[in-house]
mmCIF file of C-alpha atoms in Angstrom:
data_model
loop_
_atom_site.group_PDB
_atom_site.id
_atom_site.type_symbol
_atom_site.label_atom_id
_atom_site.label_comp_id
_atom_site.label_asym_id
_atom_site.label_seq_id
_atom_site.Cartn_x
_atom_site.Cartn_y
_atom_site.Cartn_z
ATOM 1 C CA MET A 1 -24.981 19.155 -6.532
ATOM 2 C CA SER A 2 -25.307 16.503 -4.363
ATOM 3 C CA ASP A 3 -22.524 13.360 -4.221
ATOM 4 C CA VAL A 4 -25.098 11.063 -4.031
ATOM 5 C CA GLN A 5 -25.420 8.168 -6.640
ATOM 6 C CA GLU A 6 -28.951 8.137 -8.182
ATOM 7 C CA PHE A 7 -30.936 5.447 -10.931
ATOM 8 C CA GLN A 8 -33.304 5.231 -13.033
ATOM 9 C CA THR A 9 -35.363 1.697 -11.492
ATOM 10 C CA ARG A 10 -38.186 1.802 -13.770
ATOM 11 C CA PRO A 11 -37.096 -0.282 -16.701
ATOM 12 C CA THR A 12 -37.008 1.555 -19.876
ATOM 13 C CA ASP A 13 -37.710 -1.334 -22.073
ATOM 14 C CA THR A 14 -40.426 -3.224 -22.962
ATOM 15 C CA SER A 15 -40.709 -5.794 -20.481
ATOM 16 C CA LYS A 16 -43.209 -6.335 -18.597
ATOM 17 C CA ALA A 17 -44.187 -5.006 -15.067
ATOM 18 C CA GLU A 18 -46.498 -6.671 -12.627
ATOM 19 C CA SER A 19 -48.184 -4.759 -9.921
ATOM 20 C CA PRO A 20 -48.912 -5.688 -6.253
ATOM 21 C CA LEU A 21 -51.991 -6.752 -6.640
ATOM 22 C CA GLU A 22 -51.391 -8.894 -9.918
ATOM 23 C CA TRP A 23 -51.129 -12.567 -8.419
ATOM 24 C CA SER A 24 -54.408 -11.579 -6.325
ATOM 25 C CA LEU A 25 -56.101 -10.300 -9.656
ATOM 26 C CA HIS A 26 -54.629 -13.192 -11.516
ATOM 27 C CA GLU A 27 -55.737 -15.852 -8.969
ATOM 28 C CA GLN A 28 -59.357 -14.733 -9.198
ATOM 29 C CA LYS A 29 -61.364 -16.691 -12.048
ATOM 30 C CA SER A 30 -63.170 -13.084 -12.917
ATOM 31 C CA LEU A 31 -63.032 -10.104 -10.834
ATOM 32 C CA PRO A 32 -65.322 -9.553 -8.137
ATOM 33 C CA HIS A 33 -68.144 -7.389 -9.598
ATOM 34 C CA ALA A 34 -71.614 -6.341 -7.796
ATOM 35 C CA SER A 35 -75.198 -5.027 -9.640
ATOM 36 C CA ASN A 36 -75.266 -1.833 -7.211
ATOM 37 C CA PRO A 37 -72.176 -1.401 -5.494
ATOM 38 C CA GLY A 38 -71.243 -0.072 -2.288
ATOM 39 C CA VAL A 39 -67.647 0.362 -2.543
ATOM 40 C CA THR A 40 -66.041 -0.087 -5.486
ATOM 41 C CA LEU A 41 -62.252 -0.923 -4.946
ATOM 42 C CA SER A 42 -59.279 -0.593 -7.831
ATOM 43 C CA GLU A 43 -55.689 -0.647 -7.537
ATOM 44 C CA LYS A 44 -53.292 2.348 -9.137
ATOM 45 C CA PRO A 45 -50.273 0.671 -10.297
ATOM 46 C CA PHE A 46 -47.268 1.705 -10.568
ATOM 47 C CA LEU A 47 -47.181 5.477 -9.083
ATOM 48 C CA GLY A 48 -43.867 6.984 -8.422
ATOM 49 C CA GLN A 49 -43.316 7.576 -5.008
ATOM 50 C CA LEU A 50 -40.476 8.976 -2.658
ATOM 51 C CA ILE A 51 -39.813 9.413 0.819
ATOM 52 C CA VAL A 52 -38.273 12.425 2.088
ATOM 53 C CA ARG A 53 -36.722 13.885 4.224
ATOM 54 C CA GLY A 54 -34.849 16.592 6.249
ATOM 55 C CA GLY A 55 -35.404 19.818 7.698
ATOM 56 C CA ALA A 56 -39.137 21.676 7.277
ATOM 57 C CA ILE A 57 -37.875 25.197 6.164
ATOM 58 C CA VAL A 58 -35.303 23.234 3.402
ATOM 59 C CA LEU A 59 -37.523 21.095 1.737
ATOM 60 C CA ASP A 60 -40.462 23.523 1.434
ATOM 61 C CA GLU A 61 -37.776 25.141 -0.341
ATOM 62 C CA ALA A 62 -36.934 22.791 -2.742
ATOM 63 C CA VAL A 63 -40.608 21.679 -3.036
ATOM 64 C CA ARG A 64 -42.321 25.031 -4.020
ATOM 65 C CA GLU A 65 -39.434 25.833 -6.736
ATOM 66 C CA VAL A 66 -39.482 21.751 -8.161
ATOM 67 C CA MET A 67 -43.287 20.980 -7.540
ATOM 68 C CA ASP A 68 -45.036 24.715 -7.044
ATOM 69 C CA MET A 69 -46.666 22.951 -4.218
ATOM 70 C CA ALA A 70 -46.230 24.338 -0.632
ATOM 71 C CA LEU A 71 -45.132 21.334 1.686
ATOM 72 C CA PRO A 72 -47.804 20.513 3.982
ATOM 73 C CA ALA A 73 -46.343 21.029 7.883
ATOM 74 C CA LYS A 74 -49.153 20.861 10.021
ATOM 75 C CA PRO A 75 -49.716 17.087 11.153
ATOM 76 C CA HIS A 76 -51.323 14.560 8.578
ATOM 77 C CA ALA A 77 -51.672 17.163 6.504
ATOM 78 C CA LEU A 78 -52.320 15.729 2.435
ATOM 79 C CA VAL A 79 -51.893 18.903 0.109
ATOM 80 C CA SER A 80 -52.126 17.561 -4.153
ATOM 81 C CA ASP A 81 -51.340 19.605 -7.396
ATOM 82 C CA ASP A 82 -55.491 20.610 -9.000
ATOM 83 C CA SER A 83 -54.983 17.769 -11.054
ATOM 84 C CA GLY A 84 -54.938 15.594 -8.202
ATOM 85 C CA GLU A 85 -52.654 13.541 -9.594
ATOM 86 C CA ARG A 86 -49.493 14.717 -7.334
ATOM 87 C CA SER A 87 -49.576 14.684 -3.913
ATOM 88 C CA ILE A 88 -47.401 15.511 -0.348
ATOM 89 C CA GLN A 89 -48.616 14.001 2.565
ATOM 90 C CA TRP A 90 -47.147 15.068 6.206
ATOM 91 C CA LEU A 91 -45.290 11.257 7.691
ATOM 92 C CA SER A 92 -43.498 12.590 10.730
ATOM 93 C CA PRO A 93 -41.965 15.988 11.444
ATOM 94 C CA ASP A 94 -39.399 15.711 9.445
ATOM 95 C CA GLU A 95 -40.915 12.922 6.890
ATOM 96 C CA TRP A 96 -43.131 13.203 3.694
ATOM 97 C CA LEU A 97 -43.975 10.866 0.950
ATOM 98 C CA VAL A 98 -44.725 12.267 -2.126
ATOM 99 C CA ILE A 99 -46.595 10.498 -5.071
ATOM 100 C CA VAL A 100 -46.361 11.172 -8.630
ATOM 101 C CA PRO A 101 -46.993 9.504 -12.084
ATOM 102 C CA GLY A 102 -45.463 6.657 -12.732
ATOM 103 C CA GLY A 103 -42.205 7.478 -13.942
ATOM 104 C CA GLU A 104 -42.284 11.145 -13.285
ATOM 105 C CA GLU A 105 -40.006 10.000 -10.339
ATOM 106 C CA PHE A 106 -36.838 9.924 -10.830
ATOM 107 C CA GLU A 107 -36.912 13.151 -12.586
ATOM 108 C CA LEU A 108 -38.113 14.700 -9.214
ATOM 109 C CA GLU A 109 -35.418 13.281 -7.601
ATOM 110 C CA GLN A 110 -33.059 14.496 -9.399
ATOM 111 C CA LYS A 111 -34.353 17.918 -10.023
ATOM 112 C CA LEU A 112 -34.846 17.436 -5.793
ATOM 113 C CA ARG A 113 -31.107 16.939 -5.208
ATOM 114 C CA LYS A 114 -30.286 19.234 -7.440
ATOM 115 C CA SER A 115 -32.189 22.115 -5.614
ATOM 116 C CA LEU A 116 -31.206 20.843 -2.106
ATOM 117 C CA GLY A 117 -27.483 20.863 -2.610
ATOM 118 C CA GLN A 118 -25.403 20.438 0.264
ATOM 119 C CA SER A 119 -28.287 19.907 2.865
ATOM 120 C CA HIS A 120 -28.959 17.876 5.119
ATOM 121 C CA PHE A 121 -31.665 15.253 3.417
ATOM 122 C CA SER A 122 -31.846 12.341 2.311
ATOM 123 C CA ILE A 123 -34.970 10.994 -0.688
ATOM 124 C CA VAL A 124 -36.087 7.233 -0.882
ATOM 125 C CA ASN A 125 -37.640 5.617 -3.997
ATOM 126 C CA VAL A 126 -40.158 3.749 -2.860
ATOM 127 C CA SER A 127 -42.393 3.412 -5.618
ATOM 128 C CA GLY A 128 -41.289 -0.879 -6.342
ATOM 129 C CA GLY A 129 -42.012 -1.190 -1.908
ATOM 130 C CA GLN A 130 -46.019 -0.235 -2.102
ATOM 131 C CA THR A 131 -48.876 0.425 -3.917
ATOM 132 C CA VAL A 132 -52.415 2.276 -3.821
ATOM 133 C CA LEU A 133 -55.751 0.917 -3.268
ATOM 134 C CA SER A 134 -58.159 2.983 -4.035
ATOM 135 C CA LEU A 135 -61.580 2.556 -2.298
ATOM 136 C CA LYS A 136 -64.249 4.367 -3.618
ATOM 137 C CA GLY A 137 -68.375 4.302 -3.082
ATOM 138 C CA ASN A 138 -70.843 5.824 -0.107
ATOM 139 C CA ARG A 139 -70.170 2.369 1.649
ATOM 140 C CA ALA A 140 -66.486 2.356 2.021
ATOM 141 C CA ARG A 141 -66.185 4.162 5.079
ATOM 142 C CA GLU A 142 -68.189 1.342 6.871
ATOM 143 C CA VAL A 143 -65.744 -0.836 5.643
ATOM 144 C CA LEU A 144 -62.626 1.097 6.372
ATOM 145 C CA MET A 145 -64.471 1.246 10.435
ATOM 146 C CA LYS A 146 -64.266 -2.476 10.346
ATOM 147 C CA SER A 147 -61.461 -2.736 9.823
ATOM 148 C CA ILE A 148 -59.129 0.419 11.731
ATOM 149 C CA SER A 149 -59.031 1.640 15.133
ATOM 150 C CA TYR A 150 -58.708 5.103 13.863
ATOM 151 C CA ASP A 151 -61.698 7.752 13.817
ATOM 152 C CA VAL A 152 -62.969 7.952 10.259
ATOM 153 C CA HIS A 153 -66.097 9.887 10.792
ATOM 154 C CA PRO A 154 -65.985 12.916 8.775
ATOM 155 C CA GLN A 155 -65.171 15.192 11.894
ATOM 156 C CA ALA A 156 -61.688 14.031 12.819
ATOM 157 C CA PHE A 157 -61.063 12.709 9.383
ATOM 158 C CA PRO A 158 -61.889 15.343 6.911
ATOM 159 C CA VAL A 159 -60.908 15.387 3.448
ATOM 160 C CA GLY A 160 -56.980 16.158 3.329
ATOM 161 C CA LYS A 161 -55.932 14.488 5.653
ATOM 162 C CA GLY A 162 -54.010 11.123 6.081
ATOM 163 C CA VAL A 163 -52.754 9.120 8.289
ATOM 164 C CA SER A 164 -50.581 6.110 9.191
ATOM 165 C CA THR A 165 -52.102 3.339 11.005
ATOM 166 C CA VAL A 166 -53.225 -0.167 11.692
ATOM 167 C CA PHE A 167 -55.035 -1.637 9.152
ATOM 168 C CA ALA A 168 -56.073 -5.691 10.205
ATOM 169 C CA LYS A 169 -52.885 -5.733 11.482
ATOM 170 C CA ALA A 170 -50.783 -4.534 8.904
ATOM 171 C CA THR A 171 -49.298 -1.385 8.583
ATOM 172 C CA ILE A 172 -51.194 1.477 5.907
ATOM 173 C CA ILE A 173 -51.235 4.890 5.072
ATOM 174 C CA LEU A 174 -55.548 5.702 5.114
ATOM 175 C CA ARG A 175 -55.614 9.181 2.986
ATOM 176 C CA ARG A 176 -58.652 11.292 2.085
ATOM 177 C CA PRO A 177 -57.925 12.692 -1.090
ATOM 178 C CA GLU A 178 -61.543 13.365 -1.908
ATOM 179 C CA GLU A 179 -65.302 13.649 -0.644
ATOM 180 C CA ASN A 180 -65.884 9.663 -1.085
ATOM 181 C CA GLY A 181 -62.974 8.290 -1.995
ATOM 182 C CA TRP A 182 -59.999 6.676 0.299
ATOM 183 C CA GLU A 183 -56.678 5.528 -0.789
ATOM 184 C CA LEU A 184 -54.434 3.014 1.080
ATOM 185 C CA VAL A 185 -50.743 3.093 0.723
ATOM 186 C CA ILE A 186 -50.075 -0.077 1.083
ATOM 187 C CA ARG A 187 -46.991 -2.601 0.672
ATOM 188 C CA ARG A 188 -45.963 -4.759 -1.406
ATOM 189 C CA SER A 189 -46.060 -8.305 1.118
ATOM 190 C CA PHE A 190 -49.265 -7.151 2.259
ATOM 191 C CA ALA A 191 -50.893 -6.384 -0.580
ATOM 192 C CA ASP A 192 -52.996 -9.520 -1.264
ATOM 193 C CA TYR A 193 -53.606 -9.729 2.619
ATOM 194 C CA CYS A 194 -54.996 -6.539 2.209
ATOM 195 C CA TYR A 195 -56.580 -7.067 -0.818
ATOM 196 C CA ARG A 196 -58.685 -10.173 0.236
ATOM 197 C CA TRP A 197 -58.840 -8.561 3.819
ATOM 198 C CA LEU A 198 -61.217 -5.444 2.163
ATOM 199 C CA LEU A 199 -63.129 -8.025 -0.616
ATOM 200 C CA ASP A 200 -63.856 -9.994 2.333
ATOM 201 C CA ALA A 201 -65.312 -7.384 4.698
ATOM 202 C CA SER A 202 -67.150 -5.200 1.792
ATOM 203 C CA ARG A 203 -68.836 -8.643 0.462
ATOM 204 C CA GLU A 204 -71.522 -7.508 2.358
ATOM 205 C CA TYR A 205 -71.987 -4.288 1.451
ATOM 206 C CA GLY A 206 -71.906 -5.038 -2.416
ATOM 207 C CA VAL A 207 -68.513 -4.508 -4.247
ATOM 208 C CA SER A 208 -66.623 -4.414 -7.784
ATOM 209 C CA VAL A 209 -63.338 -4.707 -8.753
ATOM 210 C CA VAL A 210 -61.972 -3.136 -11.163
ATOM 211 C CA ARG A 211 -58.969 -2.849 -12.978
ATOM 212 C CA MET B 1 -56.033 -0.445 26.389
ATOM 213 C CA PHE B 2 -54.334 3.319 26.524
ATOM 214 C CA TYR B 3 -55.107 5.910 24.619
ATOM 215 C CA ILE B 4 -51.679 7.650 24.139
ATOM 216 C CA LEU B 5 -51.349 11.512 23.305
ATOM 217 C CA CYS B 6 -48.298 11.172 20.249
ATOM 218 C CA PRO B 7 -46.976 14.748 20.879
ATOM 219 C CA TYR B 8 -45.057 14.516 17.200
ATOM 220 C CA CYS B 9 -48.442 13.364 15.594
ATOM 221 C CA LYS B 10 -50.300 15.885 18.388
ATOM 222 C CA GLU B 11 -53.193 13.116 18.288
ATOM 223 C CA HIS B 12 -54.319 10.384 20.861
ATOM 224 C CA ARG B 13 -53.652 7.188 19.111
ATOM 225 C CA GLU B 14 -54.400 3.087 20.465
ATOM 226 C CA GLU B 15 -51.662 1.358 22.132
ATOM 227 C CA GLU B 16 -51.237 -1.308 19.588
ATOM 228 C CA GLU B 17 -49.448 1.373 17.326
ATOM 229 C CA PHE B 18 -47.232 2.191 20.280
ATOM 230 C CA HIS B 19 -44.404 -0.098 21.723
ATOM 231 C CA PRO B 20 -42.355 0.198 24.499
ATOM 232 C CA ARG B 21 -38.530 1.170 24.803
ATOM 233 C CA GLY B 22 -37.982 1.225 28.676
ATOM 234 C CA GLN B 23 -36.862 3.393 30.991
ATOM 235 C CA ALA B 24 -36.400 7.210 29.903
ATOM 236 C CA HIS B 25 -33.378 9.693 30.725
ATOM 237 C CA LEU B 26 -30.593 7.229 30.693
ATOM 238 C CA MET B 27 -27.070 8.937 30.759
ATOM 239 C CA ARG B 28 -24.740 7.179 28.909
ATOM 240 C CA PRO B 29 -21.624 7.711 31.392
ATOM 241 C CA GLU B 30 -19.794 10.952 29.621
ATOM 242 C CA ASP B 31 -15.733 8.855 29.767
ATOM 243 C CA PRO B 32 -16.934 5.198 29.264
ATOM 244 C CA ASP B 33 -13.000 4.592 29.449
ATOM 245 C CA ASN B 34 -12.552 6.020 32.357
ATOM 246 C CA THR B 35 -16.002 4.343 34.842
ATOM 247 C CA THR B 36 -15.816 2.247 36.644
ATOM 248 C CA ASP B 37 -17.459 -1.339 36.344
ATOM 249 C CA GLU B 38 -20.333 -0.716 38.122
ATOM 250 C CA GLU B 39 -20.797 2.309 37.354
ATOM 251 C CA TRP B 40 -21.104 1.037 33.889
ATOM 252 C CA GLY B 41 -22.971 -2.265 35.212
ATOM 253 C CA ASP B 42 -25.783 0.280 35.951
ATOM 254 C CA TYR B 43 -25.652 1.920 32.955
ATOM 255 C CA LEU B 44 -25.814 -1.055 31.112
ATOM 256 C CA PHE B 45 -28.160 -3.347 33.233
ATOM 257 C CA PHE B 46 -29.826 -2.126 35.931
ATOM 258 C CA ARG B 47 -33.329 -0.250 35.598
ATOM 259 C CA ASP B 48 -35.848 0.856 38.182
ATOM 260 C CA ASN B 49 -38.610 -0.530 38.716
ATOM 261 C CA PRO B 50 -40.668 2.064 41.098
ATOM 262 C CA ARG B 51 -43.917 1.689 42.377
ATOM 263 C CA GLY B 52 -45.491 5.071 41.194
ATOM 264 C CA ILE B 53 -44.272 7.040 38.360
ATOM 265 C CA HIS B 54 -41.919 5.907 36.167
ATOM 266 C CA HIS B 55 -41.382 8.026 33.105
ATOM 267 C CA GLU B 56 -40.955 5.295 30.156
ATOM 268 C CA MET B 57 -39.488 5.666 26.548
ATOM 269 C CA TRP B 58 -42.117 4.957 24.033
ATOM 270 C CA VAL B 59 -41.896 4.731 20.099
ATOM 271 C CA HIS B 60 -45.076 5.425 18.246
ATOM 272 C CA SER B 61 -43.934 2.493 15.697
ATOM 273 C CA VAL B 62 -46.985 2.194 13.164
ATOM 274 C CA GLY B 63 -47.750 6.304 12.849
ATOM 275 C CA CYS B 64 -44.817 8.610 12.642
ATOM 276 C CA ARG B 65 -41.355 6.143 14.701
ATOM 277 C CA LYS B 66 -40.523 9.198 16.108
ATOM 278 C CA PHE B 67 -39.425 8.289 20.169
ATOM 279 C CA PHE B 68 -40.810 10.435 22.717
ATOM 280 C CA ASN B 69 -41.380 9.819 26.419
ATOM 281 C CA ILE B 70 -44.378 8.887 29.238
ATOM 282 C CA THR B 71 -44.603 9.942 32.977
ATOM 283 C CA ARG B 72 -46.696 6.711 33.461
ATOM 284 C CA ASN B 73 -48.306 5.689 37.011
ATOM 285 C CA THR B 74 -47.099 1.931 37.919
ATOM 286 C CA VAL B 75 -49.851 1.691 39.925
ATOM 287 C CA THR B 76 -52.986 3.036 38.475
ATOM 288 C CA TYR B 77 -51.217 2.770 34.617
ATOM 289 C CA GLU B 78 -52.003 6.348 34.734
ATOM 290 C CA ILE B 79 -50.689 8.183 31.862
ATOM 291 C CA LEU B 80 -49.908 12.000 33.240
ATOM 292 C CA GLU B 81 -48.373 13.776 31.036
ATOM 293 C CA THR B 82 -46.213 12.194 27.107
ATOM 294 C CA TYR B 83 -43.486 14.544 26.250
ATOM 295 C CA PRO B 84 -41.258 14.886 23.154
ATOM 296 C CA MET B 85 -37.084 13.983 23.382
ATOM 297 C CA GLY B 86 -34.724 15.640 25.305
ATOM 298 C CA GLU B 87 -37.548 17.438 27.278
ATOM 299 C CA GLN B 88 -37.632 16.481 31.146
ATOM 300 C CA PRO B 89 -41.020 15.636 32.699
ATOM 301 C CA THR B 90 -43.221 18.284 34.404
ATOM 302 C CA ILE B 91 -44.299 16.161 37.168
ATOM 303 C CA THR B 92 -42.197 13.783 38.880
ATOM 304 C CA ALA B 93 -41.915 11.834 41.729
ATOM 305 C CA ASP B 94 -40.847 14.266 44.083
ATOM 306 C CA ASP B 95 -43.907 16.271 43.480
ATOM 307 C CA PRO B 96 -45.640 16.286 46.954
ATOM 308 C CA SER B 97 -48.914 16.640 45.517
ATOM 309 C CA VAL B 98 -48.352 13.662 43.135
ATOM 310 C CA ARG B 99 -47.199 11.586 46.797
ATOM 311 C CA HIS B 100 -50.306 12.082 48.357
ATOM 312 C CA GLU B 101 -52.582 11.363 45.563
ATOM 313 C CA GLN B 102 -50.543 8.319 44.556
ATOM 314 C CA GLY B 103 -51.305 6.637 48.358
ATOM 315 C CA ALA B 104 -49.303 3.745 47.395
ATOM 316 C CA GLN B 105 -45.360 5.285 46.344
ATOM 317 C CA VAL B 106 -42.118 4.286 45.690
ATOM 318 C CA ALA B 107 -40.734 1.591 48.553
ATOM 319 C CA ASP B 108 -39.363 4.057 50.834
ATOM 320 C CA GLY B 109 -42.703 3.844 52.372
ATOM 321 C CA GLY B 110 -42.471 0.020 53.117
ATOM 322 C CA TRP B 111 -46.364 -0.441 52.244
ATOM 323 C CA GLN B 112 -46.337 -4.012 51.315
ATOM 324 C CA THR B 113 -50.140 -4.481 50.360
ATOM 325 C CA VAL B 114 -50.036 -4.177 46.773
ATOM 326 C CA GLY B 115 -52.620 -1.426 45.104
ATOM 327 C CA ALA B 116 -54.071 -0.024 47.865
ATOM 328 C CA ARG B 117 -52.480 2.074 51.048
ATOM 329 C CA PRO B 118 -53.673 0.253 54.152
ATOM 330 C CA GLU B 119 -55.482 1.600 56.379
ATOM 331 C CA ASN B 120 -53.329 1.755 58.960
ATOM 332 C CA THR B 121 -49.846 0.955 58.543
ATOM 333 C CA ALA B 122 -49.192 -1.255 61.711
ATOM 334 C CA LEU B 123 -50.582 -4.571 59.657
ATOM 335 C CA ASN B 124 -47.486 -3.854 57.320
ATOM 336 C CA GLU B 125 -44.872 -3.621 60.403
ATOM 337 C CA GLU B 126 -43.217 -6.585 61.683
ATOM 338 C CA THR B 127 -45.325 -7.409 64.893
ATOM 339 C CA SER B 128 -43.116 -9.793 67.910
ATOM 340 C CA SER B 129 -44.051 -13.172 67.638
#
């Protein structure tokens, strides 16, 4: 058993939590709504996010045992479970981002720590530090082409890939879990900036924001 | 702009994702307590500034956040190879083919013309006036 102190960061009482995008959405009198939107933007707030670091072999064993998923070993690989709600993404040769539905992350962390025992690893709960934006629609790729220097052509960026790169000078993690949907994992402090940038960049295609 | 192959991501990425971190392969003196001031000063403060092949450390600060090494030609800015930490470069300034190809090499040639090999070395020799 690991001797690291763990604690539940998610409040268990009924106190109101605000997602990183809450302020930006609140500031707008009404959310953008296009009749025939080329781009649909929505936040997936309050997901459980863990940064898991360590050797690939021991982590793979633990993840298989606890989550019943294989750890993606290839660079930039992104694997999801059948429901698409739990995903593991390769970030660097010894670092992975695990995203699970909100509320599951603490139990998952405990299980992983128990399974990993005394091996050399680190698990950090980053749920409060970043949020996931979902960008959908047939013009979503064109919005990304304007905003990042990374190649988002389907040949270079197939479904099941995720990279961390520069988005309008901010650092983000860009993922493509499905054919017509992209996910942007953005930092809390950059949430308003990225949101406004996305709105501005997608205005010409018609944009709807869904809460 | 450089288009740099990260040896950990195994992909070419834009230069804006990277940061240069100075000369590579610096070795900390084995026994700091018993090194001379000169050795310690060299280790801490003095860096090579070659004309031609240079081995540099870079960090993929936006991507995988790993350090790695780049062999770069400081005259043409060409990146000759990138390799992970702990490995030795396959291309060095001592490589005879590199020396020939680069024309203007490190200071021992004595050429003062920036960027190109002069048509004849006499141009750079001191003339008695």
